[in-house]
GROMACS .gro file of C-alpha atoms in nm:
model
  385
    1UNK     CA    1   6.064  18.753  15.722
    2UNK     CA    2   6.284  18.508  15.909
    3UNK     CA    3   6.381  18.198  15.712
    4UNK     CA    4   6.394  17.862  15.883
    5UNK     CA    5   6.521  17.649  15.598
    6UNK     CA    6   6.892  17.691  15.684
    7UNK     CA    7   7.084  17.620  16.005
    8UNK     CA    8   7.432  17.707  16.137
    9UNK     CA    9   7.600  17.439  15.925
   10UNK     CA   10   7.449  17.582  15.609
   11UNK     CA   11   7.557  17.934  15.703
   12UNK     CA   12   7.912  17.815  15.774
   13UNK     CA   13   7.916  17.652  15.431
   14UNK     CA   14   7.787  17.980  15.285
   15UNK     CA   15   8.081  18.172  15.432
   16UNK     CA   16   8.331  17.919  15.297
   17UNK     CA   17   8.168  17.916  14.956
   18UNK     CA   18   8.150  18.296  14.934
   19UNK     CA   19   8.522  18.324  15.009
   20UNK     CA   20   8.598  18.053  14.753
   21UNK     CA   21   8.398  18.232  14.484
   22UNK     CA   22   8.571  18.562  14.553
   23UNK     CA   23   8.915  18.402  14.537
   24UNK     CA   24   8.879  18.137  14.265
   25UNK     CA   25   8.595  18.243  14.035
   26UNK     CA   26   8.536  18.619  14.026
   27UNK     CA   27   8.892  18.711  13.913
   28UNK     CA   28   8.882  18.474  13.613
   29UNK     CA   29   8.511  18.468  13.529
   30UNK     CA   30   8.546  18.700  13.231
   31UNK     CA   31   8.797  18.455  13.082
   32UNK     CA   32   8.553  18.168  13.127
   33UNK     CA   33   8.279  18.378  12.969
   34UNK     CA   34   8.493  18.451  12.664
   35UNK     CA   35   8.602  18.087  12.633
   36UNK     CA   36   8.246  17.957  12.659
   37UNK     CA   37   8.322  17.714  12.941
   38UNK     CA   38   8.490  17.675  13.276
   39UNK     CA   39   8.827  17.494  13.266
   40UNK     CA   40   8.821  17.125  13.350
   41UNK     CA   41   9.070  17.163  13.636
   42UNK     CA   42   8.831  17.396  13.817
   43UNK     CA   43   8.613  17.096  13.892
   44UNK     CA   44   8.897  16.944  14.096
   45UNK     CA   45   8.887  17.256  14.312
   46UNK     CA   46   8.514  17.208  14.366
   47UNK     CA   47   8.584  16.849  14.463
   48UNK     CA   48   8.847  16.958  14.714
   49UNK     CA   49   8.594  17.199  14.860
   50UNK     CA   50   8.364  16.901  14.915
   51UNK     CA   51   8.085  17.019  14.684
   52UNK     CA   52   8.053  16.691  14.497
   53UNK     CA   53   8.041  16.465  14.800
   54UNK     CA   54   7.787  16.626  15.029
   55UNK     CA   55   7.507  16.381  14.948
   56UNK     CA   56   7.734  16.082  14.888
   57UNK     CA   57   7.761  15.833  15.175
   58UNK     CA   58   8.080  15.815  15.378
   59UNK     CA   59   8.156  15.463  15.255
   60UNK     CA   60   8.224  15.604  14.909
   61UNK     CA   61   8.413  15.915  15.015
   62UNK     CA   62   8.132  16.163  15.076
   63UNK     CA   63   7.993  16.350  15.375
   64UNK     CA   64   7.679  16.139  15.397
   65UNK     CA   65   7.442  16.436  15.436
   66UNK     CA   66   7.112  16.349  15.271
   67UNK     CA   67   6.997  16.705  15.205
   68UNK     CA   68   6.967  16.943  14.912
   69UNK     CA   69   7.002  17.252  15.130
   70UNK     CA   70   7.376  17.287  15.073
   71UNK     CA   71   7.306  17.295  14.699
   72UNK     CA   72   7.047  17.564  14.766
   73UNK     CA   73   7.317  17.771  14.936
   74UNK     CA   74   7.536  17.720  14.629
   75UNK     CA   75   7.261  17.854  14.402
   76UNK     CA   76   7.224  18.163  14.617
   77UNK     CA   77   7.595  18.238  14.642
   78UNK     CA   78   7.680  18.193  14.275
   79UNK     CA   79   7.384  18.412  14.176
   80UNK     CA   80   7.480  18.672  14.436
   81UNK     CA   81   7.827  18.698  14.281
   82UNK     CA   82   7.694  18.699  13.926
   83UNK     CA   83   7.887  18.384  13.834
   84UNK     CA   84   7.831  18.015  13.774
   85UNK     CA   85   8.034  17.698  13.818
   86UNK     CA   86   8.014  17.609  13.450
   87UNK     CA   87   7.852  17.279  13.358
   88UNK     CA   88   7.934  17.117  13.691
   89UNK     CA   89   7.581  17.166  13.822
   90UNK     CA   90   7.448  16.866  13.632
   91UNK     CA   91   7.716  16.647  13.790
   92UNK     CA   92   7.550  16.664  14.132
   93UNK     CA   93   7.192  16.774  14.067
   94UNK     CA   94   7.124  16.539  13.774
   95UNK     CA   95   7.386  16.268  13.785
   96UNK     CA   96   7.392  16.179  14.154
   97UNK     CA   97   7.020  16.102  14.204
   98UNK     CA   98   7.036  15.833  13.934
   99UNK     CA   99   7.341  15.669  14.089
  100UNK     CA  100   7.187  15.673  14.437
  101UNK     CA  101   6.851  15.543  14.317
  102UNK     CA  102   6.956  15.286  14.059
  103UNK     CA  103   7.319  15.178  14.091
  104UNK     CA  104   7.403  14.837  14.231
  105UNK     CA  105   7.652  14.808  14.516
  106UNK     CA  106   7.916  14.706  14.263
  107UNK     CA  107   7.840  15.007  14.045
  108UNK     CA  108   7.851  15.245  14.340
  109UNK     CA  109   8.195  15.115  14.436
  110UNK     CA  110   8.314  15.179  14.080
  111UNK     CA  111   8.147  15.513  14.021
  112UNK     CA  112   8.112  15.713  14.341
  113UNK     CA  113   8.474  15.759  14.460
  114UNK     CA  114   8.570  15.912  14.125
  115UNK     CA  115   8.244  16.111  14.125
  116UNK     CA  116   8.335  16.268  14.459
  117UNK     CA  117   8.697  16.340  14.363
  118UNK     CA  118   8.602  16.506  14.034
  119UNK     CA  119   8.811  16.251  13.845
  120UNK     CA  120   8.497  16.153  13.653
  121UNK     CA  121   8.242  16.423  13.573
  122UNK     CA  122   7.888  16.310  13.498
  123UNK     CA  123   7.606  16.440  13.280
  124UNK     CA  124   7.283  16.301  13.137
  125UNK     CA  125   7.173  16.281  12.774
  126UNK     CA  126   6.796  16.286  12.728
  127UNK     CA  127   6.700  16.539  12.461
  128UNK     CA  128   6.723  16.455  12.093
  129UNK     CA  129   6.722  16.688  11.790
  130UNK     CA  130   6.369  16.595  11.682
  131UNK     CA  131   6.193  16.538  12.014
  132UNK     CA  132   6.252  16.825  12.259
  133UNK     CA  133   6.031  16.778  12.565
  134UNK     CA  134   5.872  16.465  12.414
  135UNK     CA  135   6.108  16.215  12.578
  136UNK     CA  136   5.883  15.924  12.483
  137UNK     CA  137   5.963  16.000  12.121
  138UNK     CA  138   6.337  15.938  12.148
  139UNK     CA  139   6.498  15.739  11.865
  140UNK     CA  140   6.840  15.649  12.010
  141UNK     CA  141   6.864  15.270  12.040
  142UNK     CA  142   7.061  15.022  12.248
  143UNK     CA  143   7.049  14.663  12.120
  144UNK     CA  144   7.178  14.369  12.319
  145UNK     CA  145   7.459  14.182  12.145
  146UNK     CA  146   7.409  13.819  12.044
  147UNK     CA  147   7.647  13.697  12.313
  148UNK     CA  148   7.471  13.908  12.578
  149UNK     CA  149   7.787  14.084  12.697
  150UNK     CA  150   7.712  14.437  12.581
  151UNK     CA  151   7.462  14.673  12.422
  152UNK     CA  152   7.527  14.852  12.092
  153UNK     CA  153   7.430  15.218  12.115
  154UNK     CA  154   7.331  15.428  11.812
  155UNK     CA  155   7.173  15.771  11.789
  156UNK     CA  156   7.221  16.138  11.868
  157UNK     CA  157   7.149  16.383  12.149
  158UNK     CA  158   7.147  16.762  12.172
  159UNK     CA  159   7.144  17.042  12.432
  160UNK     CA  160   7.351  16.827  12.668
  161UNK     CA  161   7.476  17.041  12.954
  162UNK     CA  162   7.820  16.932  13.069
  163UNK     CA  163   7.856  16.739  12.747
  164UNK     CA  164   8.205  16.864  12.659
  165UNK     CA  165   8.377  16.784  12.989
  166UNK     CA  166   8.177  16.474  13.086
  167UNK     CA  167   8.368  16.153  13.153
  168UNK     CA  168   8.056  15.947  13.219
  169UNK     CA  169   7.727  16.009  13.042
  170UNK     CA  170   7.393  15.865  13.148
  171UNK     CA  171   7.235  15.798  12.809
  172UNK     CA  172   6.863  15.734  12.762
  173UNK     CA  173   6.799  15.491  12.478
  174UNK     CA  174   6.537  15.253  12.347
  175UNK     CA  175   6.589  14.886  12.424
  176UNK     CA  176   6.238  14.794  12.306
  177UNK     CA  177   5.987  14.960  12.072
  178UNK     CA  178   5.711  15.172  12.220
  179UNK     CA  179   5.355  15.040  12.207
  180UNK     CA  180   5.028  15.204  12.108
  181UNK     CA  181   4.912  15.164  12.466
  182UNK     CA  182   5.229  15.312  12.616
  183UNK     CA  183   5.469  15.532  12.416
  184UNK     CA  184   5.695  15.550  12.721
  185UNK     CA  185   5.768  15.179  12.724
  186UNK     CA  186   6.108  15.049  12.618
  187UNK     CA  187   6.346  15.322  12.740
  188UNK     CA  188   6.653  15.222  12.941
  189UNK     CA  189   6.942  15.410  13.103
  190UNK     CA  190   7.309  15.339  13.045
  191UNK     CA  191   7.630  15.471  13.198
  192UNK     CA  192   7.852  15.535  12.898
  193UNK     CA  193   8.226  15.597  12.908
  194UNK     CA  194   8.279  15.905  12.690
  195UNK     CA  195   8.612  15.764  12.574
  196UNK     CA  196   8.441  15.461  12.419
  197UNK     CA  197   8.492  15.402  12.048
  198UNK     CA  198   8.207  15.546  11.842
  199UNK     CA  199   8.115  15.807  12.107
  200UNK     CA  200   8.174  16.160  11.981
  201UNK     CA  201   8.111  16.514  12.099
  202UNK     CA  202   7.987  16.734  11.817
  203UNK     CA  203   7.942  17.109  11.828
  204UNK     CA  204   7.986  17.299  12.152
  205UNK     CA  205   7.666  17.495  12.121
  206UNK     CA  206   7.668  17.875  12.113
  207UNK     CA  207   7.390  17.972  12.351
  208UNK     CA  208   7.211  18.298  12.429
  209UNK     CA  209   7.306  18.263  12.795
  210UNK     CA  210   7.484  18.027  13.034
  211UNK     CA  211   7.800  18.108  12.844
  212UNK     CA  212   8.033  17.934  13.089
  213UNK     CA  213   7.837  17.609  13.077
  214UNK     CA  214   7.964  17.359  12.820
  215UNK     CA  215   7.662  17.240  12.619
  216UNK     CA  216   7.708  17.001  12.331
  217UNK     CA  217   7.569  16.771  12.067
  218UNK     CA  218   7.652  16.402  12.104
  219UNK     CA  219   7.660  16.115  11.855
  220UNK     CA  220   7.679  15.739  11.911
  221UNK     CA  221   7.786  15.505  11.633
  222UNK     CA  222   7.795  15.139  11.736
  223UNK     CA  223   7.914  15.229  12.087
  224UNK     CA  224   7.962  14.915  12.296
  225UNK     CA  225   7.822  14.949  12.648
  226UNK     CA  226   7.894  14.658  12.886
  227UNK     CA  227   7.581  14.500  13.033
  228UNK     CA  228   7.729  14.586  13.374
  229UNK     CA  229   7.669  14.951  13.292
  230UNK     CA  230   7.294  14.925  13.250
  231UNK     CA  231   7.151  15.155  13.518
  232UNK     CA  232   6.843  15.010  13.682
  233UNK     CA  233   6.617  14.767  13.502
  234UNK     CA  234   6.574  14.743  13.128
  235UNK     CA  235   6.274  14.927  12.978
  236UNK     CA  236   6.196  15.121  13.298
  237UNK     CA  237   6.392  15.430  13.205
  238UNK     CA  238   6.096  15.661  13.158
  239UNK     CA  239   5.974  15.584  13.509
  240UNK     CA  240   6.320  15.663  13.648
  241UNK     CA  241   6.332  15.990  13.454
  242UNK     CA  242   5.995  16.091  13.593
  243UNK     CA  243   6.103  16.006  13.946
  244UNK     CA  244   6.413  16.224  13.932
  245UNK     CA  245   6.261  16.514  13.738
  246UNK     CA  246   6.117  16.647  14.065
  247UNK     CA  247   6.463  16.719  14.206
  248UNK     CA  248   6.579  16.862  13.873
  249UNK     CA  249   6.283  17.099  13.860
  250UNK     CA  250   6.338  17.197  14.222
  251UNK     CA  251   6.695  17.293  14.125
  252UNK     CA  252   6.574  17.510  13.838
  253UNK     CA  253   6.312  17.672  14.060
  254UNK     CA  254   6.558  17.748  14.339
  255UNK     CA  255   6.819  17.872  14.093
  256UNK     CA  256   6.565  18.106  13.931
  257UNK     CA  257   6.462  18.246  14.269
  258UNK     CA  258   6.830  18.302  14.356
  259UNK     CA  259   6.879  18.488  14.028
  260UNK     CA  260   6.579  18.711  14.097
  261UNK     CA  261   6.710  18.787  14.444
  262UNK     CA  262   7.050  18.874  14.301
  263UNK     CA  263   6.892  19.096  14.035
  264UNK     CA  264   6.727  19.309  14.303
  265UNK     CA  265   7.062  19.336  14.480
  266UNK     CA  266   7.239  19.445  14.161
  267UNK     CA  267   6.968  19.697  14.074
  268UNK     CA  268   6.954  19.844  14.425
  269UNK     CA  269   7.330  19.897  14.425
  270UNK     CA  270   7.325  20.049  14.077
  271UNK     CA  271   7.042  20.297  14.136
  272UNK     CA  272   7.201  20.418  14.459
  273UNK     CA  273   7.527  20.496  14.277
  274UNK     CA  274   7.397  20.617  13.940
  275UNK     CA  275   7.321  20.991  13.928
  276UNK     CA  276   7.087  21.144  13.667
  277UNK     CA  277   6.926  21.489  13.659
  278UNK     CA  278   7.133  21.580  13.963
  279UNK     CA  279   7.019  21.301  14.194
  280UNK     CA  280   7.058  20.924  14.242
  281UNK     CA  281   6.821  20.710  14.037
  282UNK     CA  282   6.711  20.560  14.369
  283UNK     CA  283   6.560  20.896  14.468
  284UNK     CA  284   6.285  20.876  14.206
  285UNK     CA  285   5.950  20.739  14.319
  286UNK     CA  286   5.926  20.509  14.017
  287UNK     CA  287   6.254  20.343  14.112
  288UNK     CA  288   6.136  20.284  14.467
  289UNK     CA  289   5.805  20.141  14.350
  290UNK     CA  290   5.968  19.913  14.093
  291UNK     CA  291   6.219  19.770  14.338
  292UNK     CA  292   5.954  19.735  14.608
  293UNK     CA  293   5.734  19.536  14.370
  294UNK     CA  294   6.031  19.320  14.270
  295UNK     CA  295   6.119  19.255  14.634
  296UNK     CA  296   5.762  19.146  14.707
  297UNK     CA  297   5.778  18.895  14.421
  298UNK     CA  298   6.114  18.764  14.541
  299UNK     CA  299   5.973  18.720  14.892
  300UNK     CA  300   5.685  18.514  14.752
  301UNK     CA  301   5.921  18.302  14.540
  302UNK     CA  302   6.143  18.245  14.843
  303UNK     CA  303   5.851  18.104  15.039
  304UNK     CA  304   5.761  17.871  14.751
  305UNK     CA  305   6.111  17.734  14.696
  306UNK     CA  306   6.182  17.700  15.068
  307UNK     CA  307   5.868  17.492  15.108
  308UNK     CA  308   5.970  17.282  14.809
  309UNK     CA  309   6.317  17.234  14.958
  310UNK     CA  310   6.176  17.102  15.283
  311UNK     CA  311   5.946  16.867  15.092
  312UNK     CA  312   6.234  16.744  14.875
  313UNK     CA  313   6.452  16.670  15.176
  314UNK     CA  314   6.164  16.482  15.336
  315UNK     CA  315   6.114  16.276  15.019
  316UNK     CA  316   5.767  16.423  14.978
  317UNK     CA  317   5.800  16.660  14.681
  318UNK     CA  318   5.548  16.542  14.424
  319UNK     CA  319   5.587  16.593  14.047
  320UNK     CA  320   5.300  16.843  14.049
  321UNK     CA  321   5.446  17.039  14.341
  322UNK     CA  322   5.785  17.050  14.170
  323UNK     CA  323   5.619  17.168  13.849
  324UNK     CA  324   5.429  17.437  14.039
  325UNK     CA  325   5.744  17.561  14.211
  326UNK     CA  326   5.935  17.570  13.882
  327UNK     CA  327   5.654  17.748  13.698
  328UNK     CA  328   5.610  18.012  13.967
  329UNK     CA  329   5.975  18.080  14.045
  330UNK     CA  330   6.087  18.097  13.682
  331UNK     CA  331   5.804  18.330  13.585
  332UNK     CA  332   5.882  18.554  13.884
  333UNK     CA  333   6.249  18.560  13.790
  334UNK     CA  334   6.160  18.651  13.431
  335UNK     CA  335   5.958  18.953  13.546
  336UNK     CA  336   6.195  19.067  13.820
  337UNK     CA  337   6.517  19.044  13.619
  338UNK     CA  338   6.360  19.229  13.326
  339UNK     CA  339   6.247  19.514  13.553
  340UNK     CA  340   6.583  19.532  13.727
  341UNK     CA  341   6.762  19.549  13.392
  342UNK     CA  342   6.531  19.835  13.291
  343UNK     CA  343   6.644  20.031  13.597
  344UNK     CA  344   7.002  20.005  13.469
  345UNK     CA  345   6.908  20.185  13.148
  346UNK     CA  346   7.153  20.137  12.862
  347UNK     CA  347   7.416  19.992  13.090
  348UNK     CA  348   7.187  19.701  13.161
  349UNK     CA  349   7.241  19.592  12.801
  350UNK     CA  350   7.618  19.568  12.846
  351UNK     CA  351   7.769  19.229  12.933
  352UNK     CA  352   8.018  19.392  13.167
  353UNK     CA  353   7.727  19.439  13.407
  354UNK     CA  354   7.608  19.122  13.583
  355UNK     CA  355   7.241  19.208  13.525
  356UNK     CA  356   7.289  19.165  13.148
  357UNK     CA  357   7.441  18.819  13.186
  358UNK     CA  358   7.176  18.729  13.439
  359UNK     CA  359   6.903  18.831  13.196
  360UNK     CA  360   7.042  18.601  12.927
  361UNK     CA  361   7.112  18.314  13.168
  362UNK     CA  362   6.765  18.326  13.315
  363UNK     CA  363   6.576  18.285  12.988
  364UNK     CA  364   6.635  17.911  12.959
  365UNK     CA  365   6.475  17.842  13.298
  366UNK     CA  366   6.131  17.846  13.138
  367UNK     CA  367   6.245  17.598  12.874
  368UNK     CA  368   6.476  17.328  13.010
  369UNK     CA  369   6.370  17.069  13.262
  370UNK     CA  370   6.031  17.092  13.091
  371UNK     CA  371   5.884  17.411  12.944
  372UNK     CA  372   5.640  17.631  13.134
  373UNK     CA  373   5.367  17.487  12.913
  374UNK     CA  374   5.461  17.133  13.020
  375UNK     CA  375   5.455  17.247  13.385
  376UNK     CA  376   5.103  17.380  13.339
  377UNK     CA  377   4.994  17.050  13.185
  378UNK     CA  378   5.133  16.856  13.484
  379UNK     CA  379   4.964  17.087  13.732
  380UNK     CA  380   4.631  17.075  13.544
  381UNK     CA  381   4.641  16.696  13.533
  382UNK     CA  382   4.703  16.689  13.908
  383UNK     CA  383   4.398  16.912  13.952
  384UNK     CA  384   4.187  16.654  13.771
  385UNK     CA  385   4.150  16.869  13.460
   0.00000   0.00000   0.00000
């Protein structure tokens, strides 16, 4: 089926990105995997490539292209090569929407040029050790000082992607207590300098997958945050989080689809080369049927994520539609990648094969950005149930 979501500019970017990955990532990816993170200086290379500035306006050093389609190409190409760009994904997908939506003109002048250049890497800290998906239950606090010049931040966060390398962290904290009528009330967003006194990075977490992505625990002990670094209005943080979760969930959905597509590619190549009982594994009817079924699921997921991409670019992707796309694409990827690993036999269990790493990386897609169960709740509520 012919896709209409990409044009010549996107395909030109794809060619450039594919060459970049082959030259700069594939030769050293095993080293990143063993180290548990991509090196910080790699992000400067991404900046030079223009990855960080695509959706940033020209005034602040970007390309001024208000579209997520170039990021979609990035998802497809990294999955195709069986690699990732470390924790840098949150910099653009999660960090940038908050700056564009909430930052004042003064804040944009301070933040965006360094965002585009890679001089300051961004991440966002939502999840806390005792709350998980229940963001309304967060305990981290930010209290305004008596002289009104700064907030004092105290608390802890966990599972923070990009948390080791981040220079600026968007921290969600309580500025007012919740109420019985509205547990979501009282949350605010702050841009925190990770070099601030009292800010500390705890353990770099040892994850099942996403081994090259730096994920950390954070702690805040009397961290002073200037009032100028409040992002948006006080106590409206939960609304802002809900607004931007649609784009985050689109990213997870598209990334999962790209992984499923890559898994079929890896499996097809493997079964054509692997010989058992005197013939290629691809010659067996079961192999053909399995891959055909996987391809059909990938085709369906592609249609779903492409539609979501068009809606996102048009500013029309609703929370329920984003949840539906994430639920469907991540469940498809789960099934497809598992079946493609099975076709590899014992070799599919070895990390030297990209299908094994893909299997581990994919598992978190049904957890972060809101679990599959949370997605179902959002969809059911939208249905009036």
